[in-house]
Amino acid sequence: MPDSDDRPSPRSTAAVSRSAQGQDPDGARPPSSGRALVILPLLPAHPDEGNGIHGPGGSRQPDARLSEAIALAQAIRLEVPHAEVIRVARPDPATLFGRGTAERIGGMVEAFHADLVVIDHPLSPVQQRNLERRCMAKVIDRTGLILEIFGERAQTREGQLQVELAALTYQRSRLVRSWTHLERQRGGFGFLGGPGESQLELDRRLIAERIARLKSDLEEVRRTRKLHRAARQRGGTPLVALVGYTNAGKSTLFNRLSGAGVTAEDMLFATLDPTVRRIVLASGKTMALSDTVGFVSELPTQLIAAFRATLEEVQAADLILHVRDVSHPDTAAQKADVDSVLADLGIDADNDPRVVEVLNKTDQMPATARGALHMRLANQRMMEGEERAVAVSALTGEGLDDLLELLDRRISAGRQVLELSVNLSDGRALAWLYEHGQVLDRRDEDGQAHVHVALAPADVARFENRFVGQDSR
């Protein structure tokens, strides 16, 4: 019997069908990487938060939070035969749960033949070790699970460096975990299997040396990205960054706008490595579109620190498109989580004029709700005189023309319309104008091209410095 203070809520148990697992294009289920129980602890609220419960996800409903935890486990092909929400009245510093509940979880491990227990809450190293002893199975917390997903998904050298740094930082304090002196047998980072099954003791010195090397390598990545940004700025190419909660549809939108073949699946963290593509707008203006890693509630601080080089792309962006799954029941809570990460980067999402909300997945909304959304956005434009949000469906293409027009207007805002006369023999100057500005009108006579062109102030100065002999204005 569980302890009286840790008695599960009557509504807390959810059995998960194995049919929830994804399938490959041929219809066959991908090989499972193990069987996992998913446990969501609900802890008492902090004294200054009034009555209620808290845990990962803050204001989210327990069922929605449990569903997200299951989806995270399934993202690395774990089979989830059972998931459960457990109320914890008095958190135990030794196991988080009371002794009775910890023993009951151990019984479930045996009953469901589970290899792993996922606790969707931060665990201290001591709690993790004690739970493993009670359950006779591996135990990882939310941070460990997210790091495992990232470790499997990272494809580029930059992504692998960033994830390995985050994983080592997390593991450094966990002497109870197995490690393989930095050797990897598969995509992940050793939480779920691999050569470290013999529970070798972590070597702090080796990890510290490896962390130092990784930080040095990532500093090189950071410098390289800085050079690329400077080159884009010199060329007058504005950067538009996509951000959003994981599975909000960023990659689908990225593919729609750029024609890229980035992986887009109905799965948390389907893509990890950042991608940049050039897009030519209807006005002829070129922009660089960057797809960044998805955010999630309780995103591990190790990941935010390790992905600093990537997230600096967001800080330096000329426009930031916050892609939201407006059909999701927790869309407001997901927005708050993304805004929180942006705030850590020094970006105030509510007041920064660069931030535009892309309300995605309107095709999954009921017709009445979709109509009400469009009406609200129209009223907002009338009241504020500025478009800060646009409703789209990246899957069907609905609203994408409106989004592209908005991007064109924002990128063109502040540009000066000039009348320039350029010698027809000066093809370089004419090509430069077409590449960096919007040629509104052109008339060729007497060996001169007389053009009306819209240019950003910085581009005006660059044109005058580069092509000194041209008449302008």
PDB file of N, CA and C in Angstrom, residues 24-84:
ATOM      1  N   ASP A  24       6.932   3.873 -39.688  1.00  0.00           N
ATOM      2  CA  ASP A  24       7.750   4.352 -40.779  1.00  0.00           C
ATOM      3  C   ASP A  24       6.919   4.404 -42.051  1.00  0.00           C
ATOM      4  N   PRO A  25       7.463   4.981 -43.177  1.00  0.00           N
ATOM      5  CA  PRO A  25       6.684   5.138 -44.387  1.00  0.00           C
ATOM      6  C   PRO A  25       6.135   3.823 -44.935  1.00  0.00           C
ATOM      7  N   ASP A  26       6.741   2.699 -44.638  1.00  0.00           N
ATOM      8  CA  ASP A  26       6.260   1.417 -45.143  1.00  0.00           C
ATOM      9  C   ASP A  26       5.164   0.820 -44.272  1.00  0.00           C
ATOM     10  N   GLY A  27       4.810   1.527 -43.185  1.00  0.00           N
ATOM     11  CA  GLY A  27       3.750   1.043 -42.313  1.00  0.00           C
ATOM     12  C   GLY A  27       4.248   0.171 -41.190  1.00  0.00           C
ATOM     13  N   ALA A  28       5.528  -0.135 -41.135  1.00  0.00           N
ATOM     14  CA  ALA A  28       6.074  -0.977 -40.070  1.00  0.00           C
ATOM     15  C   ALA A  28       6.467  -0.113 -38.886  1.00  0.00           C
ATOM     16  N   ARG A  29       6.248  -0.632 -37.679  1.00  0.00           N
ATOM     17  CA  ARG A  29       6.606   0.119 -36.490  1.00  0.00           C
ATOM     18  C   ARG A  29       8.116   0.139 -36.341  1.00  0.00           C
ATOM     19  N   PRO A  30       8.736   1.322 -36.106  1.00  0.00           N
ATOM     20  CA  PRO A  30      10.189   1.352 -35.927  1.00  0.00           C
ATOM     21  C   PRO A  30      10.585   0.566 -34.692  1.00  0.00           C
ATOM     22  N   PRO A  31      11.798   0.026 -34.659  1.00  0.00           N
ATOM     23  CA  PRO A  31      12.207  -0.802 -33.520  1.00  0.00           C
ATOM     24  C   PRO A  31      12.179   0.006 -32.231  1.00  0.00           C
ATOM     25  N   SER A  32      11.642  -0.612 -31.171  1.00  0.00           N
ATOM     26  CA  SER A  32      11.571   0.058 -29.874  1.00  0.00           C
ATOM     27  C   SER A  32      12.954   0.094 -29.244  1.00  0.00           C
ATOM     28  N   SER A  33      13.235   1.176 -28.491  1.00  0.00           N
ATOM     29  CA  SER A  33      14.507   1.253 -27.782  1.00  0.00           C
ATOM     30  C   SER A  33      14.348   0.837 -26.327  1.00  0.00           C
ATOM     31  N   GLY A  34      13.180   0.288 -25.972  1.00  0.00           N
ATOM     32  CA  GLY A  34      12.956  -0.190 -24.620  1.00  0.00           C
ATOM     33  C   GLY A  34      11.532   0.101 -24.158  1.00  0.00           C
ATOM     34  N   ARG A  35      11.190  -0.395 -22.988  1.00  0.00           N
ATOM     35  CA  ARG A  35       9.869  -0.164 -22.390  1.00  0.00           C
ATOM     36  C   ARG A  35      10.052   0.745 -21.179  1.00  0.00           C
ATOM     37  N   ALA A  36       9.221   1.784 -21.114  1.00  0.00           N
ATOM     38  CA  ALA A  36       9.389   2.783 -20.059  1.00  0.00           C
ATOM     39  C   ALA A  36       8.061   3.087 -19.378  1.00  0.00           C
ATOM     40  N   LEU A  37       8.099   3.223 -18.070  1.00  0.00           N
ATOM     41  CA  LEU A  37       6.982   3.792 -17.327  1.00  0.00           C
ATOM     42  C   LEU A  37       7.195   5.297 -17.246  1.00  0.00           C
ATOM     43  N   VAL A  38       6.140   6.067 -17.409  1.00  0.00           N
ATOM     44  CA  VAL A  38       6.220   7.523 -17.306  1.00  0.00           C
ATOM     45  C   VAL A  38       5.423   7.961 -16.087  1.00  0.00           C
ATOM     46  N   ILE A  39       6.091   8.639 -15.163  1.00  0.00           N
ATOM     47  CA  ILE A  39       5.464   9.083 -13.918  1.00  0.00           C
ATOM     48  C   ILE A  39       5.550  10.600 -13.835  1.00  0.00           C
ATOM     49  N   LEU A  40       4.402  11.251 -13.623  1.00  0.00           N
ATOM     50  CA  LEU A  40       4.352  12.703 -13.435  1.00  0.00           C
ATOM     51  C   LEU A  40       4.012  13.002 -11.980  1.00  0.00           C
ATOM     52  N   PRO A  41       4.984  13.494 -11.179  1.00  0.00           N
ATOM     53  CA  PRO A  41       4.668  13.856  -9.792  1.00  0.00           C
ATOM     54  C   PRO A  41       4.008  15.237  -9.741  1.00  0.00           C
ATOM     55  N   LEU A  42       2.975  15.355  -8.921  1.00  0.00           N
ATOM     56  CA  LEU A  42       2.339  16.652  -8.670  1.00  0.00           C
ATOM     57  C   LEU A  42       2.641  17.043  -7.232  1.00  0.00           C
ATOM     58  N   LEU A  43       3.417  18.106  -7.082  1.00  0.00           N
ATOM     59  CA  LEU A  43       3.875  18.526  -5.764  1.00  0.00           C
ATOM     60  C   LEU A  43       3.012  19.655  -5.226  1.00  0.00           C
ATOM     61  N   PRO A  44       3.053  19.890  -3.898  1.00  0.00           N
ATOM     62  CA  PRO A  44       2.282  21.003  -3.329  1.00  0.00           C
ATOM     63  C   PRO A  44       2.769  22.329  -3.899  1.00  0.00           C
ATOM     64  N   ALA A  45       1.847  23.283  -3.984  1.00  0.00           N
ATOM     65  CA  ALA A  45       2.217  24.603  -4.477  1.00  0.00           C
ATOM     66  C   ALA A  45       3.108  25.306  -3.479  1.00  0.00           C
ATOM     67  N   HIS A  46       3.912  26.244  -4.001  1.00  0.00           N
ATOM     68  CA  HIS A  46       4.715  27.074  -3.105  1.00  0.00           C
ATOM     69  C   HIS A  46       3.786  27.952  -2.273  1.00  0.00           C
ATOM     70  N   PRO A  47       4.204  28.354  -1.066  1.00  0.00           N
ATOM     71  CA  PRO A  47       3.332  29.130  -0.188  1.00  0.00           C
ATOM     72  C   PRO A  47       2.796  30.404  -0.837  1.00  0.00           C
ATOM     73  N   ASP A  48       3.593  31.054  -1.685  1.00  0.00           N
ATOM     74  CA  ASP A  48       3.139  32.314  -2.277  1.00  0.00           C
ATOM     75  C   ASP A  48       2.324  32.092  -3.545  1.00  0.00           C
ATOM     76  N   GLU A  49       2.009  30.823  -3.889  1.00  0.00           N
ATOM     77  CA  GLU A  49       1.214  30.544  -5.073  1.00  0.00           C
ATOM     78  C   GLU A  49      -0.207  30.134  -4.736  1.00  0.00           C
ATOM     79  N   GLY A  50      -0.565  30.179  -3.433  1.00  0.00           N
ATOM     80  CA  GLY A  50      -1.918  29.803  -3.060  1.00  0.00           C
ATOM     81  C   GLY A  50      -2.100  28.299  -3.115  1.00  0.00           C
ATOM     82  N   ASN A  51      -3.371  27.858  -3.166  1.00  0.00           N
ATOM     83  CA  ASN A  51      -3.658  26.432  -3.209  1.00  0.00           C
ATOM     84  C   ASN A  51      -3.400  25.866  -4.592  1.00  0.00           C
ATOM     85  N   GLY A  52      -3.124  24.592  -4.659  1.00  0.00           N
ATOM     86  CA  GLY A  52      -2.936  23.956  -5.962  1.00  0.00           C
ATOM     87  C   GLY A  52      -1.712  23.078  -5.983  1.00  0.00           C
ATOM     88  N   ILE A  53      -1.284  22.729  -7.187  1.00  0.00           N
ATOM     89  CA  ILE A  53      -0.160  21.847  -7.388  1.00  0.00           C
ATOM     90  C   ILE A  53       0.767  22.476  -8.390  1.00  0.00           C
ATOM     91  N   HIS A  54       1.983  22.015  -8.404  1.00  0.00           N
ATOM     92  CA  HIS A  54       2.915  22.559  -9.387  1.00  0.00           C
ATOM     93  C   HIS A  54       3.870  21.465  -9.820  1.00  0.00           C
ATOM     94  N   GLY A  55       4.638  21.782 -10.829  1.00  0.00           N
ATOM     95  CA  GLY A  55       5.582  20.824 -11.391  1.00  0.00           C
ATOM     96  C   GLY A  55       5.957  21.309 -12.766  1.00  0.00           C
ATOM     97  N   PRO A  56       6.610  20.489 -13.604  1.00  0.00           N
ATOM     98  CA  PRO A  56       6.965  20.900 -14.949  1.00  0.00           C
ATOM     99  C   PRO A  56       5.729  21.351 -15.702  1.00  0.00           C
ATOM    100  N   GLY A  57       5.830  22.482 -16.351  1.00  0.00           N
ATOM    101  CA  GLY A  57       4.706  22.961 -17.139  1.00  0.00           C
ATOM    102  C   GLY A  57       3.868  23.994 -16.419  1.00  0.00           C
ATOM    103  N   GLY A  58       4.142  24.255 -15.119  1.00  0.00           N
ATOM    104  CA  GLY A  58       3.471  25.338 -14.428  1.00  0.00           C
ATOM    105  C   GLY A  58       1.955  25.212 -14.437  1.00  0.00           C
ATOM    106  N   SER A  59       1.282  26.069 -15.224  1.00  0.00           N
ATOM    107  CA  SER A  59      -0.168  26.154 -15.190  1.00  0.00           C
ATOM    108  C   SER A  59      -0.854  25.104 -16.052  1.00  0.00           C
ATOM    109  N   ARG A  60      -0.135  24.199 -16.665  1.00  0.00           N
ATOM    110  CA  ARG A  60      -0.755  23.198 -17.523  1.00  0.00           C
ATOM    111  C   ARG A  60      -1.601  22.217 -16.709  1.00  0.00           C
ATOM    112  N   GLN A  61      -2.594  21.671 -17.373  1.00  0.00           N
ATOM    113  CA  GLN A  61      -3.407  20.642 -16.759  1.00  0.00           C
ATOM    114  C   GLN A  61      -2.594  19.344 -16.668  1.00  0.00           C
ATOM    115  N   PRO A  62      -2.784  18.568 -15.591  1.00  0.00           N
ATOM    116  CA  PRO A  62      -1.996  17.335 -15.428  1.00  0.00           C
ATOM    117  C   PRO A  62      -2.085  16.389 -16.630  1.00  0.00           C
ATOM    118  N   ASP A  63      -3.295  16.232 -17.200  1.00  0.00           N
ATOM    119  CA  ASP A  63      -3.432  15.302 -18.329  1.00  0.00           C
ATOM    120  C   ASP A  63      -2.592  15.751 -19.513  1.00  0.00           C
ATOM    121  N   ALA A  64      -2.576  17.073 -19.780  1.00  0.00           N
ATOM    122  CA  ALA A  64      -1.788  17.594 -20.904  1.00  0.00           C
ATOM    123  C   ALA A  64      -0.299  17.422 -20.629  1.00  0.00           C
ATOM    124  N   ARG A  65       0.109  17.623 -19.382  1.00  0.00           N
ATOM    125  CA  ARG A  65       1.512  17.475 -19.032  1.00  0.00           C
ATOM    126  C   ARG A  65       1.952  16.022 -19.132  1.00  0.00           C
ATOM    127  N   LEU A  66       1.060  15.103 -18.723  1.00  0.00           N
ATOM    128  CA  LEU A  66       1.386  13.684 -18.838  1.00  0.00           C
ATOM    129  C   LEU A  66       1.489  13.284 -20.314  1.00  0.00           C
ATOM    130  N   SER A  67       0.576  13.794 -21.137  1.00  0.00           N
ATOM    131  CA  SER A  67       0.624  13.477 -22.571  1.00  0.00           C
ATOM    132  C   SER A  67       1.932  13.955 -23.190  1.00  0.00           C
ATOM    133  N   GLU A  68       2.407  15.143 -22.778  1.00  0.00           N
ATOM    134  CA  GLU A  68       3.670  15.644 -23.315  1.00  0.00           C
ATOM    135  C   GLU A  68       4.831  14.758 -22.862  1.00  0.00           C
ATOM    136  N   ALA A  69       4.803  14.312 -21.608  1.00  0.00           N
ATOM    137  CA  ALA A  69       5.873  13.434 -21.115  1.00  0.00           C
ATOM    138  C   ALA A  69       5.896  12.121 -21.894  1.00  0.00           C
ATOM    139  N   ILE A  70       4.717  11.580 -22.191  1.00  0.00           N
ATOM    140  CA  ILE A  70       4.645  10.350 -22.985  1.00  0.00           C
ATOM    141  C   ILE A  70       5.221  10.597 -24.377  1.00  0.00           C
ATOM    142  N   ALA A  71       4.859  11.738 -24.974  1.00  0.00           N
ATOM    143  CA  ALA A  71       5.359  12.054 -26.316  1.00  0.00           C
ATOM    144  C   ALA A  71       6.877  12.210 -26.323  1.00  0.00           C
ATOM    145  N   LEU A  72       7.429  12.777 -25.253  1.00  0.00           N
ATOM    146  CA  LEU A  72       8.890  12.889 -25.163  1.00  0.00           C
ATOM    147  C   LEU A  72       9.538  11.507 -25.139  1.00  0.00           C
ATOM    148  N   ALA A  73       8.945  10.594 -24.381  1.00  0.00           N
ATOM    149  CA  ALA A  73       9.495   9.232 -24.332  1.00  0.00           C
ATOM    150  C   ALA A  73       9.377   8.550 -25.691  1.00  0.00           C
ATOM    151  N   GLN A  74       8.241   8.738 -26.352  1.00  0.00           N
ATOM    152  CA  GLN A  74       8.043   8.112 -27.657  1.00  0.00           C
ATOM    153  C   GLN A  74       8.932   8.725 -28.731  1.00  0.00           C
ATOM    154  N   ALA A  75       9.422   9.945 -28.488  1.00  0.00           N
ATOM    155  CA  ALA A  75      10.281  10.604 -29.475  1.00  0.00           C
ATOM    156  C   ALA A  75      11.585   9.844 -29.683  1.00  0.00           C
ATOM    157  N   ILE A  76      11.986   9.019 -28.706  1.00  0.00           N
ATOM    158  CA  ILE A  76      13.176   8.180 -28.903  1.00  0.00           C
ATOM    159  C   ILE A  76      12.770   6.704 -28.921  1.00  0.00           C
ATOM    160  N   ARG A  77      11.572   6.461 -29.440  1.00  0.00           N
ATOM    161  CA  ARG A  77      11.085   5.117 -29.720  1.00  0.00           C
ATOM    162  C   ARG A  77      10.946   4.247 -28.474  1.00  0.00           C
ATOM    163  N   LEU A  78      10.717   4.863 -27.331  1.00  0.00           N
ATOM    164  CA  LEU A  78      10.420   4.076 -26.139  1.00  0.00           C
ATOM    165  C   LEU A  78       8.969   3.629 -26.182  1.00  0.00           C
ATOM    166  N   GLU A  79       8.733   2.378 -25.839  1.00  0.00           N
ATOM    167  CA  GLU A  79       7.370   1.875 -25.735  1.00  0.00           C
ATOM    168  C   GLU A  79       6.875   2.190 -24.326  1.00  0.00           C
ATOM    169  N   VAL A  80       5.703   2.818 -24.232  1.00  0.00           N
ATOM    170  CA  VAL A  80       5.181   3.249 -22.939  1.00  0.00           C
ATOM    171  C   VAL A  80       3.939   2.426 -22.612  1.00  0.00           C
ATOM    172  N   PRO A  81       4.089   1.321 -21.869  1.00  0.00           N
ATOM    173  CA  PRO A  81       2.921   0.496 -21.540  1.00  0.00           C
ATOM    174  C   PRO A  81       2.048   1.091 -20.440  1.00  0.00           C
ATOM    175  N   HIS A  82       2.610   2.049 -19.680  1.00  0.00           N
ATOM    176  CA  HIS A  82       1.830   2.612 -18.572  1.00  0.00           C
ATOM    177  C   HIS A  82       2.385   3.989 -18.206  1.00  0.00           C
ATOM    178  N   ALA A  83       1.465   4.913 -17.945  1.00  0.00           N
ATOM    179  CA  ALA A  83       1.851   6.251 -17.477  1.00  0.00           C
ATOM    180  C   ALA A  83       0.882   6.668 -16.382  1.00  0.00           C
ATOM    181  N   GLU A  84       1.383   7.465 -15.445  1.00  0.00           N
ATOM    182  CA  GLU A  84       0.553   7.763 -14.281  1.00  0.00           C
ATOM    183  C   GLU A  84       0.921   9.112 -13.678  1.00  0.00           C
TER     184      GLU A  84
END
